[in-house]
Amino acid sequence: MLDSKVPSGPLAEKWDKHKFESKLVNPANRRKFSVIVVGTGLAGAAASATLAEMGYNVKTFCFQDSPRRAHSIAAQGGINAAKNYRNDGDSIYRLFYDTIKGGDYRAREGNVHRLAQVSVNIIDQCVAQGVPFAREYGGMLDNRSFGGAQVSRTFYARGQTGQQLLLGAYSALERQIHLGTVEMHSRTEMLELVVINGTARGIITRDLVTGAVERHVADAVLLCTGGYGNVFFLSTNAQGSNVTATWRAHRKGAFFANPCYTQIHPTCIPVHGEDQSKLTLMSESLRNDGRVWVPKSKGETRRPEEIPESDRDYFLERKYPSFGNLVPRDVASRNAKAVCDEGRGVSGGMAVYMDFADAIKRVGEHTIRDRYGNLFDMYAKITAENPYETPMKIYPAVHYTMGGLWVDYNLMSNVPGLFVLGEANFSDHGANRLGASALMQGLADGYFVIPYTLGNYFGSTKSEPVTTDHDAFKEAEAAVNERTNKLLSIKGNRTVLSFHKELGKVMWDDCGMARNKEGLNNALKRIPEIREEFWQNVAVTGSGDDFNQTLERAGRVADFLEFGEMFAHDALLREESCGGHFREEHQTEENEAKRDDDNFAHVAAYEFNGYGKTPTRHVEQLVFENVKLTQRSYK
Amino acid sequence: MATTNGSINGHSDGHSGKTIALHLQVWRQKNSTTKGHFENYDLSGVSTEMSFLDMLDMLNEQLTHEGKEPVAFDHDCREGICGTCSLMINGYAHGPDEHTTTCQTHIRSFSDGETIVIEPWRARAFPPIKDLVVDRTSFDLLIQAGGYVSVSTGGVPDGNAIAVAKESSDKAMDAAACIGCGACVAACPNASAMLFASAKISHLALLPQGQVERKNRVANMVRAMDELGFGNCTNHGECEAVCPKEIKMDNIARMNREYYFAAL
Ligand SMILES: Cc1cc2nc3c(=O)[nH]c(=O)nc-3n(C[C@H](O)[C@H](O)[C@H](O)COP(=O)(O)OP(=O)(O)OC[C@H]3O[C@@H](n4cnc5c(N)ncnc54)[C@H](O)[C@@H]3O)c2cc1C
Ligand code: FES
């Protein structure tokens, strides 16, 4: 039933062949097609600009006050591309291989190879836009190695790579808005997908300033709405990041794939108190120079600078001599957790040190400042400690979600006309994403994949003329209004924030870095209880026809409360450990994730069966024709 | 329960650091057509480890419990990079700490019992929306006037075909680091957007990719600044002083030079 539509033929030729066989829409006809793009992160901004340049009519939406503020702006470390500028053995095939392996063999070969192929075009495109990537003295592009890679293939713009890439895509988007080819709707939230005759034909939005609920019709809808890490309440994601767009689409028939695949990033600033609203990432590029350690013995009371080498345990270097501090994120996170569980954590027990003293000795403070200056500043601002003098304290935090709406090779969901790009889809990272590859995927999807696959869809499907007067639009709009009115009418005693925190705690305790059957069953019991109470007792002040941030948040938390249950359900049914999904029942003697390729080398994609009902689990078998499935080893 | 996950990820019980009491004077304004006013609120038990926006969350929790409408304020990343947060805090754009956004400002910068006055950005080109939230669409319009290189997707040369001197690239990056928060406009007595516009113009003027459209870019963006209702620059330097990303007034000098040459 789930057809990935990966083209046949040799791996390296699939994409070219597919492009050649795709239907085209001739330039004069493109203006007859309209496209809705929800989201202006790397995926959405790149897609909007590119499709508009090609001649399609584009309407773009984001909930922030400007498209430039999408969450992609926060990415720090860099973007991968198989340029092999370093002459160190990189190639498209190696990037493909590393990504498949890093994802613990739970991604599609065809998609990943295409990603590696177009990665090289992305860098060229961004340079042409004026993205100020780091340069060497000779004027050529600089690279660094990044989490889990043994080649230097990561391009970067200081510690603000996401910002610079997004500003590049944003500037291309603004150019099109100026030319009148994109109609931009900022401070506008998508609250429903409209499906007509089984095909995605529009959305219902709420203007966050006036509260106006509006209908938008198009020939295709692209969701580029980012990840759902905030289901954990605390994460490195921006406050507004949410699951609403994809969850609403899921309720209208789109399958949700691998919801339990979450990435817990090893290097974040530890939690300080219960009133904290977010966790801050310290880019993993820091692991190139920072050495991670804890004291050898429990109950160590000396300041880190006073602890001699002989009393320190550089646990990653010790356990993984060949990758050392650069092991993939899931491995680094689990090991940090393990030493803290042993009681050797620092600063109250839930932190490990990341130490730059050796690097500063080796290359000088100036060079370290050049490489990570803004990250060190950020750390100092948050913690009031100087990381040039004393080691940073770090701990893992929820960071990225590999799961997302199920899409085929064309990035189309099982609902025709509904395409999903960037972090919002599930497609390329398997069970664990490698560092610097989300930016790559977002831009690949937006600049270089969707222009072809959307053209093929338009070229091969006949779109019936519909208007926003269609009953499906009326019903969807009524549903939005009903929900808003319901939220406002409860007038309960508990704040939206308190529900979000309660859900987040259940998710972290029971569906976090290590999961087991008992905990997951507990989550499956608790989440519906919290949800029930939410709908009885939430306090949403203000009105619906006004700027109302409480109402916005309430809608998002309500969706997280439905989504969280499916998340736990998926984690329970996946009786193996793979990548970021670690089931305590399934580990090797050395406490590494133990996959079960015989039974779980597949994608689990869920079909909505109604509110509170168990979703149907569909399976897409993963076919590996090129790589051999092995136990990942970073020793 | 998977107890091994422990009570972490922010679900710890209690605070580290000490707690203080604050007296807040907050600008409340229902919408763009209603007049605003200050309201006074007392908040106690505020941890010095909290960020400024965590503190506003705490205030809003308190207001909600009292059945009052929470204070609207803009924020998203809460790590100083998206440019969404704003706020005049005791008369300073982004508060008392140098080169720090409001979201990165911490309560440890304030003292026990202190009165904190919190207002929105005020500028003609940033009309009010509600409480502390204003409309900064004018910045997007300013970028639309020319803040880009006109390349479409595809057909561009190899990234290394365009050599860029490290020094130029570093300087371009200094300027490109602008987060578009609008503090420069809010702090300027003339509500000028010179620092914002000049950062973009510098970023592109310093790179080979920006050369082709160099003259038109500066001419169009300067015209747009006037049309959008931003004031002129009279060299007060407040913009540079409040900029959380340390964007320098050198950029304004460069923009003026660019403008002069464009007019020749
Ligand atoms: C702190 C941090 C650092 C990172 N660093 C790196 C890195 O160094 N390298 C790397 O490769 N990756 C990194 N990542 C991951 C990467 O940044 C993201 O995965 C990626 O940017 C997501 O891009 P996107 O376009 O899919 O979505 P986003 O950038 O999240 O954009 C989502 C868009 O959707 C809109 N939206 C969402 N819901 C709605 C709705 N209901 N209605 C209307 N609009 C909506 C939003 O307004 C926004 O415009 C990092 C992530 C974080 C959190
Ligand atoms: S909230 Fe993003 S910069 Fe402050």
Coordinates of C-alpha atoms in Angstrom, one line a residue, chain A residues 139-422:
Chain A
G139 CA 39.8 33.0 -0.8
M140 CA 38.5 29.5 -1.1
L141 CA 35.6 28.1 1.0
D142 CA 36.6 26.7 4.4
N143 CA 35.3 23.4 5.8
R144 CA 35.3 21.7 9.1
S145 CA 34.5 18.2 10.2
F146 CA 31.3 17.8 12.1
G147 CA 29.7 15.3 14.5
G148 CA 30.3 11.8 13.3
A149 CA 32.1 12.5 10.0
Q150 CA 35.7 11.6 9.3
V151 CA 36.0 14.0 6.4
S152 CA 35.8 17.8 6.4
R153 CA 32.6 18.5 4.5
T154 CA 30.8 21.0 6.6
F155 CA 30.5 24.6 5.3
Y156 CA 29.8 27.2 7.9
A157 CA 29.4 30.9 8.6
R158 CA 30.9 31.3 12.0
G159 CA 28.4 29.9 14.5
Q160 CA 25.5 31.3 12.5
T161 CA 25.2 29.1 9.5
G162 CA 21.4 28.7 9.7
Q163 CA 21.0 32.4 10.0
Q164 CA 23.0 33.1 6.9
L165 CA 21.5 30.3 4.9
L166 CA 18.0 31.4 5.9
L167 CA 18.8 35.1 5.1
G168 CA 19.9 33.9 1.7
A169 CA 16.7 32.1 1.1
Y170 CA 14.7 34.9 2.7
S171 CA 16.3 37.5 0.4
A172 CA 15.4 35.3 -2.6
L173 CA 11.8 35.1 -1.2
E174 CA 11.6 38.9 -0.6
R175 CA 12.8 39.5 -4.2
Q176 CA 9.8 37.5 -5.4
I177 CA 7.4 39.2 -3.1
H178 CA 8.6 42.5 -4.5
L179 CA 8.0 41.1 -8.0
G180 CA 4.5 40.2 -7.0
T181 CA 5.0 36.5 -7.6
V182 CA 4.6 35.5 -4.0
E183 CA 1.8 36.6 -1.8
M184 CA 3.2 36.6 1.8
H185 CA 1.1 36.1 4.9
S186 CA 3.1 36.6 8.1
R187 CA 1.6 36.3 11.5
T188 CA -0.8 33.7 10.0
E189 CA -1.2 30.2 11.3
M190 CA -2.5 27.3 9.3
L191 CA -5.2 25.5 11.4
E192 CA -6.8 23.1 8.9
L193 CA -6.0 21.3 5.6
V194 CA -8.8 21.2 3.1
V195 CA -9.1 18.0 1.2
I196 CA -11.5 17.8 -1.8
N197 CA -12.1 14.5 -3.6
G198 CA -9.1 13.0 -1.8
T199 CA -6.8 15.8 -3.0
A200 CA -5.2 18.6 -0.9
R201 CA -6.7 21.8 -2.2
G202 CA -6.3 24.4 0.4
I203 CA -5.9 25.5 4.0
I204 CA -7.8 27.4 6.6
T205 CA -5.7 30.0 8.5
R206 CA -6.1 32.4 11.4
D207 CA -4.7 35.9 11.1
L208 CA -2.9 36.1 14.4
V209 CA -3.3 39.9 14.6
T210 CA -7.0 40.3 13.8
G211 CA -8.2 36.8 14.5
A212 CA -9.7 36.6 11.1
V213 CA -10.2 33.0 9.9
E214 CA -9.6 32.7 6.2
R215 CA -9.8 30.2 3.3
H216 CA -7.1 29.7 0.8
V217 CA -7.4 27.5 -2.3
A218 CA -4.6 26.1 -4.5
D219 CA -3.6 23.3 -6.8
A220 CA -1.1 21.9 -4.3
V221 CA -0.2 22.5 -0.6
L222 CA 3.4 22.3 0.6
L223 CA 3.9 21.9 4.4
C224 CA 7.4 23.1 5.4
T225 CA 6.5 23.6 9.0
G226 CA 9.5 22.2 10.9
G227 CA 9.7 19.6 13.7
Y228 CA 7.7 18.7 16.8
G229 CA 10.5 18.6 19.5
N230 CA 8.4 20.9 21.7
V231 CA 6.1 18.0 22.5
F232 CA 8.7 17.6 25.2
F233 CA 8.0 21.2 26.4
L234 CA 11.7 21.8 26.9
S235 CA 13.8 21.6 23.8
T236 CA 16.3 23.6 21.8
N237 CA 13.5 24.5 19.4
A238 CA 12.0 28.0 19.2
Q239 CA 8.9 28.6 21.4
G240 CA 6.5 28.6 18.4
S241 CA 7.7 25.4 16.9
N242 CA 4.7 23.1 16.8
V243 CA 3.1 20.0 15.4
T244 CA -0.2 21.7 14.4
A245 CA 0.2 21.9 10.7
T246 CA 1.3 18.3 10.3
W247 CA -1.1 17.0 12.9
R248 CA -4.0 18.7 11.3
A249 CA -3.0 17.2 7.9
H250 CA -2.7 13.8 9.7
R251 CA -6.2 14.1 10.9
K252 CA -7.2 14.7 7.3
G253 CA -5.6 11.5 6.1
A254 CA -1.9 12.1 5.8
F255 CA 0.1 9.3 7.4
F256 CA 2.6 10.2 10.1
A257 CA 5.8 8.2 9.9
N258 CA 8.2 7.2 12.7
P259 CA 6.9 9.7 15.3
C260 CA 9.1 8.2 18.0
Y261 CA 12.4 9.0 16.2
T262 CA 13.7 12.0 18.2
Q263 CA 17.2 13.3 18.4
I264 CA 18.5 14.2 21.8
H265 CA 21.5 16.5 21.3
P266 CA 24.5 15.9 23.5
T267 CA 25.7 19.4 24.0
C268 CA 23.2 21.7 25.5
I269 CA 23.3 24.1 28.5
P270 CA 22.0 22.1 31.5
V271 CA 18.6 22.9 33.1
H272 CA 18.7 25.4 35.9
G273 CA 15.2 25.5 37.3
E274 CA 11.5 24.7 36.8
D275 CA 10.5 28.1 35.4
Q276 CA 12.8 27.6 32.4
S277 CA 11.1 27.9 29.1
K278 CA 13.8 26.5 26.7
L279 CA 17.1 24.8 26.5
T280 CA 20.0 26.3 24.6
L281 CA 22.1 24.3 22.2
M282 CA 25.9 24.6 22.2
S283 CA 26.8 23.7 18.6
E284 CA 28.3 20.3 18.3
S285 CA 31.1 21.8 16.2
L286 CA 32.5 22.5 19.7
R287 CA 33.2 18.8 20.0
N288 CA 35.9 19.3 17.4
D289 CA 38.0 21.0 20.0
G290 CA 36.2 20.4 23.3
R291 CA 37.0 17.3 25.2
V292 CA 34.2 15.8 27.1
W293 CA 34.9 14.4 30.6
V294 CA 33.6 13.7 34.1
P295 CA 35.5 13.1 37.3
K296 CA 36.6 9.5 37.8
S297 CA 35.0 9.2 41.2
K298 CA 31.6 10.0 42.6
G299 CA 31.2 13.0 44.9
E300 CA 34.1 15.0 43.5
T301 CA 34.1 18.4 45.0
R302 CA 37.1 20.2 43.5
R303 CA 36.7 22.8 40.8
P304 CA 37.3 21.3 37.3
E305 CA 40.5 23.2 36.8
E306 CA 41.8 21.7 40.0
I307 CA 41.1 18.1 39.0
P308 CA 44.3 16.5 37.7
E309 CA 44.3 14.5 34.4
S310 CA 44.7 11.3 36.4
D311 CA 41.3 11.9 38.1
R312 CA 39.4 12.7 34.9
D313 CA 37.5 10.3 32.7
Y314 CA 37.4 11.3 29.1
F315 CA 34.7 8.8 28.6
L316 CA 34.0 9.2 24.8
E317 CA 37.7 9.1 24.0
R318 CA 38.1 6.1 26.2
K319 CA 35.2 4.1 24.8
Y320 CA 35.5 5.1 21.2
P321 CA 39.1 5.6 20.4
S322 CA 38.7 6.1 16.7
F323 CA 35.8 8.6 16.8
G324 CA 36.4 10.0 20.3
N325 CA 34.5 13.1 21.0
L326 CA 33.0 13.1 17.5
V327 CA 30.7 10.0 17.8
P328 CA 27.2 10.6 16.5
R329 CA 24.8 12.4 18.7
D330 CA 22.7 9.5 19.9
V331 CA 25.9 7.7 21.1
A332 CA 27.3 10.9 22.8
S333 CA 24.0 11.6 24.5
R334 CA 23.5 8.1 25.9
N335 CA 27.0 8.0 27.2
A336 CA 26.6 11.4 29.0
K337 CA 23.5 10.1 30.5
A338 CA 25.2 6.9 31.6
V339 CA 28.0 8.6 33.5
C340 CA 25.5 10.8 35.2
D341 CA 23.3 7.8 36.1
E342 CA 26.5 6.4 37.7
G343 CA 26.6 9.4 39.9
R344 CA 29.6 11.0 38.3
G345 CA 27.7 14.0 36.7
V346 CA 28.8 17.5 37.8
S347 CA 27.0 20.6 38.9
G348 CA 24.2 18.8 40.8
G349 CA 24.6 15.6 38.8
M350 CA 23.0 16.4 35.5
A351 CA 25.9 17.7 33.5
V352 CA 29.3 16.8 32.1
Y353 CA 32.3 19.0 31.3
M354 CA 33.3 20.1 27.8
D355 CA 36.8 21.4 28.1
F356 CA 38.7 23.7 25.8
A357 CA 41.9 24.1 27.8
D358 CA 43.9 21.7 25.6
A359 CA 42.7 23.3 22.4
I360 CA 43.5 26.8 23.7
K361 CA 47.0 25.5 24.5
R362 CA 47.4 24.0 21.1
V363 CA 46.0 26.7 18.7
G364 CA 45.7 29.7 21.0
E365 CA 42.7 31.5 22.4
H366 CA 42.6 33.7 19.4
T367 CA 41.9 30.8 17.0
I368 CA 39.3 29.4 19.4
R369 CA 37.6 32.8 19.6
D370 CA 37.6 32.9 15.8
R371 CA 36.0 29.5 15.5
Y372 CA 33.4 29.7 18.3
G373 CA 33.4 33.3 19.6
N374 CA 29.7 33.8 19.4
L375 CA 29.0 30.4 21.0
F376 CA 31.3 31.1 23.9
D377 CA 29.6 34.5 24.3
M378 CA 26.2 32.9 24.4
Y379 CA 27.3 30.4 27.0
A380 CA 28.8 33.2 29.1
K381 CA 25.6 35.2 28.9
I382 CA 23.4 32.4 30.0
T383 CA 25.5 30.9 32.7
A384 CA 27.7 33.9 33.8
E385 CA 30.8 31.7 33.5
N386 CA 33.7 32.2 31.2
P387 CA 34.3 29.1 29.1
Y388 CA 37.8 30.3 28.0
E389 CA 38.8 29.8 31.7
T390 CA 36.6 27.0 33.0
P391 CA 35.1 24.0 31.1
M392 CA 31.6 24.4 29.8
K393 CA 28.9 22.2 31.5
I394 CA 26.7 20.4 29.1
Y395 CA 23.8 17.9 29.1
P396 CA 21.7 16.3 26.4
A397 CA 18.4 17.9 25.3
V398 CA 15.6 17.3 22.8
H399 CA 16.7 18.9 19.5
Y400 CA 15.4 17.4 16.3
T401 CA 12.7 15.1 15.2
M402 CA 13.4 12.6 12.4
G403 CA 9.8 11.5 12.3
G404 CA 7.3 13.5 10.3
L405 CA 4.6 13.1 7.7
W406 CA 5.2 10.2 5.4
V407 CA 6.2 11.2 1.9
D408 CA 7.2 9.2 -1.2
Y409 CA 10.3 9.9 -3.4
N410 CA 8.5 12.9 -4.8
L411 CA 8.0 14.4 -1.3
M412 CA 4.3 13.9 -1.7
S413 CA 2.3 12.4 1.2
N414 CA -0.3 9.7 0.7
V415 CA -2.8 12.6 0.2
P416 CA -2.3 13.6 -3.5
G417 CA -1.3 17.3 -3.8
L418 CA 0.0 17.5 -0.2
F419 CA 3.8 17.8 -0.3
V420 CA 6.0 17.9 2.9
L421 CA 9.5 19.3 3.0
G422 CA 12.3 19.9 5.5

